[in-house]
Amino acid sequence: MHTRSNSIPLLFHKICGLGKIPLVLIHGMDSSQDTFADLICRKDINEKFRILLIDLKGHGQSHCDPFHDYSMESHANEIERVIETLNEFSNFHLLGHSMGGLVVAKYYDMYPHRIKSLIIEDIDLSIDQVERNKEKLREESN
């Protein structure tokens, strides 16, 4: 779902699951919300969680802007813009995979009041790797 806030398109996102526990999933570099396809198809997960999947800017079905700031802070702010539009996700569990782990760590730093728990998986904390990933994304968007 693409929606707009102040005439700026929000990140592509979709909601699934029939449960009552809110869970937000953030994918890694060169990926999309499809990273979590096997997880969200599981019956036990679907029955327990209400899941928000978000494609980060320049990934999946979200728009790509070569002039956009692709910093972790910018990604966190973009996620917050989506969250602000969804009342059912005002307080949630947050999972970030790979580069998404860096994004959710920054999101937690900026918006700790929203987070029930933070799950970071398969993350490379090397600053050199973060810089290479940012440069790669810039090159691909040109």
Short mmCIF file of C-alpha atoms in Angstrom, two decimals:
data_model
loop_
_atom_site.label_atom_id
_atom_site.label_comp_id
_atom_site.label_asym_id
_atom_site.label_seq_id
_atom_site.Cartn_x
_atom_site.Cartn_y
_atom_site.Cartn_z
CA MET A 1 0.00 0.00 0.00
CA HIS A 2 1.31 3.42 -0.96
CA THR A 3 -0.25 6.32 0.86
CA ARG A 4 0.74 9.95 0.98
CA SER A 5 1.52 12.26 3.84
CA ASN A 6 1.94 15.96 3.02
CA SER A 7 2.02 14.99 -0.70
CA ILE A 8 5.18 12.91 -0.19
CA PRO A 9 4.62 9.19 -0.88
CA LEU A 10 5.03 6.94 2.12
CA LEU A 11 7.10 3.79 1.97
CA PHE A 12 5.33 0.79 0.49
CA HIS A 13 3.87 -1.31 3.29
CA LYS A 14 1.37 -4.05 3.90
CA ILE A 15 -0.32 -5.50 6.94
CA CYS A 16 -1.03 -9.17 7.46
CA GLY A 17 -1.74 -11.60 10.26
CA LEU A 18 -4.82 -12.09 12.40
CA GLY A 19 -3.19 -11.89 15.82
CA LYS A 20 -3.21 -9.12 18.37
CA ILE A 21 0.54 -8.71 18.94
CA PRO A 22 1.91 -5.90 16.72
CA LEU A 23 5.18 -6.75 14.96
CA VAL A 24 7.05 -4.58 12.45
CA LEU A 25 9.55 -6.28 10.12
CA ILE A 26 12.36 -4.39 8.34
CA HIS A 27 14.42 -6.10 5.62
CA GLY A 28 18.09 -5.71 4.76
CA MET A 29 20.13 -4.31 1.87
CA ASP A 30 19.26 -5.37 -1.70
CA SER A 31 16.05 -6.89 -0.38
CA SER A 32 12.39 -6.16 0.33
CA GLN A 33 9.57 -7.24 2.58
CA ASP A 34 9.60 -10.50 0.57
CA THR A 35 12.52 -11.51 2.82
CA PHE A 36 9.89 -12.47 5.39
CA ALA A 37 7.53 -14.38 3.05
CA ASP A 38 8.21 -17.79 4.61
CA LEU A 39 7.79 -16.41 8.12
CA ILE A 40 4.48 -14.66 7.56
CA CYS A 41 3.00 -17.70 5.77
CA ARG A 42 3.28 -19.80 8.91
CA LYS A 43 -0.09 -20.43 10.51
CA ASP A 44 1.21 -20.04 14.09
CA ILE A 45 2.76 -16.66 13.26
CA ASN A 46 -0.36 -15.43 11.45
CA GLU A 47 -2.61 -16.39 14.34
CA LYS A 48 -0.44 -14.71 16.98
CA PHE A 49 0.83 -11.51 15.31
CA ARG A 50 -0.48 -8.48 13.43
CA ILE A 51 2.45 -7.82 11.11
CA LEU A 52 3.51 -4.65 9.35
CA LEU A 53 5.98 -5.18 6.50
CA ILE A 54 7.75 -2.12 5.10
CA ASP A 55 9.92 -1.73 2.00
CA LEU A 56 12.66 0.78 2.77
CA LYS A 57 13.14 3.65 0.32
CA GLY A 58 14.83 2.42 -2.86
CA HIS A 59 13.88 -1.20 -2.13
CA GLY A 60 11.01 -3.45 -3.20
CA GLN A 61 7.97 -1.41 -4.17
CA SER A 62 8.98 1.80 -2.40
CA HIS A 63 10.04 4.72 -4.56
CA CYS A 64 13.68 5.41 -5.29
CA ASP A 65 15.08 8.91 -5.09
CA PRO A 66 18.73 9.39 -6.10
CA PHE A 67 18.80 12.66 -4.13
CA HIS A 68 17.39 11.12 -0.94
CA ASP A 69 19.47 10.82 2.20
CA TYR A 70 19.84 7.06 2.70
CA SER A 71 21.26 7.36 6.22
CA MET A 72 19.95 5.18 9.04
CA GLU A 73 18.33 8.28 10.55
CA SER A 74 16.50 9.04 7.32
CA HIS A 75 15.25 5.45 7.04
CA ALA A 76 14.06 5.62 10.66
CA ASN A 77 12.17 8.84 9.98
CA GLU A 78 10.53 7.29 6.90
CA ILE A 79 9.40 4.30 8.99
CA GLU A 80 7.98 6.67 11.60
CA ARG A 81 5.95 8.45 8.91
CA VAL A 82 4.29 5.10 8.10
CA ILE A 83 3.77 4.23 11.78
CA GLU A 84 2.11 7.61 12.42
CA THR A 85 -0.61 6.72 9.90
CA LEU A 86 -1.40 3.35 11.53
CA ASN A 87 -3.11 3.53 14.93
CA GLU A 88 -2.79 -0.20 15.56
CA PHE A 89 1.02 0.07 15.49
CA SER A 90 1.56 2.81 18.07
CA ASN A 91 3.51 0.40 20.33
CA PHE A 92 5.06 -2.71 18.79
CA HIS A 93 7.80 -5.32 18.60
CA LEU A 94 10.42 -4.40 15.98
CA LEU A 95 12.66 -6.77 14.02
CA GLY A 96 15.43 -5.75 11.64
CA HIS A 97 17.33 -8.14 9.38
CA SER A 98 20.88 -7.37 8.19
CA MET A 99 21.06 -3.65 7.25
CA GLY A 100 17.51 -3.46 8.60
CA GLY A 101 19.08 -4.20 11.99
CA LEU A 102 21.03 -0.95 11.78
CA VAL A 103 17.88 0.88 10.73
CA VAL A 104 15.81 -0.47 13.63
CA ALA A 105 18.62 0.28 16.11
CA LYS A 106 18.50 3.91 14.94
CA TYR A 107 14.68 3.86 15.03
CA TYR A 108 14.82 2.65 18.65
CA ASP A 109 17.31 5.39 19.46
CA MET A 110 14.96 8.02 18.01
CA TYR A 111 11.54 6.62 19.01
CA PRO A 112 12.05 4.39 22.09
CA HIS A 113 8.50 5.05 23.37
CA ARG A 114 7.09 3.00 20.47
CA ILE A 115 9.11 -0.18 21.06
CA LYS A 116 8.01 -3.14 23.18
CA SER A 117 11.04 -5.21 22.15
CA LEU A 118 13.84 -4.90 19.63
CA ILE A 119 15.14 -7.89 17.65
CA ILE A 120 18.24 -7.48 15.50
CA GLU A 121 19.36 -10.42 13.37
CA ASP A 122 22.25 -11.13 11.02
CA ILE A 123 23.85 -7.72 11.38
CA ASP A 124 27.34 -6.59 10.40
CA LEU A 125 28.39 -3.80 12.71
CA SER A 126 31.41 -2.90 10.62
CA ILE A 127 31.30 0.82 9.83
CA ASP A 128 33.18 0.10 6.61
CA GLN A 129 30.38 -2.25 5.55
CA VAL A 130 27.73 0.36 6.34
CA GLU A 131 29.54 2.93 4.22
CA ARG A 132 29.96 0.43 1.33
CA ASN A 133 26.23 -0.40 1.51
CA LYS A 134 25.28 3.29 1.39
CA GLU A 135 27.59 3.89 -1.59
CA LYS A 136 26.23 0.81 -3.39
CA LEU A 137 22.66 2.04 -2.95
CA ARG A 138 23.61 5.48 -4.32
CA GLU A 139 25.27 3.89 -7.37
CA GLU A 140 22.26 1.66 -8.07
CA SER A 141 19.84 4.58 -7.89
CA ASN A 142 21.71 6.51 -10.61
#
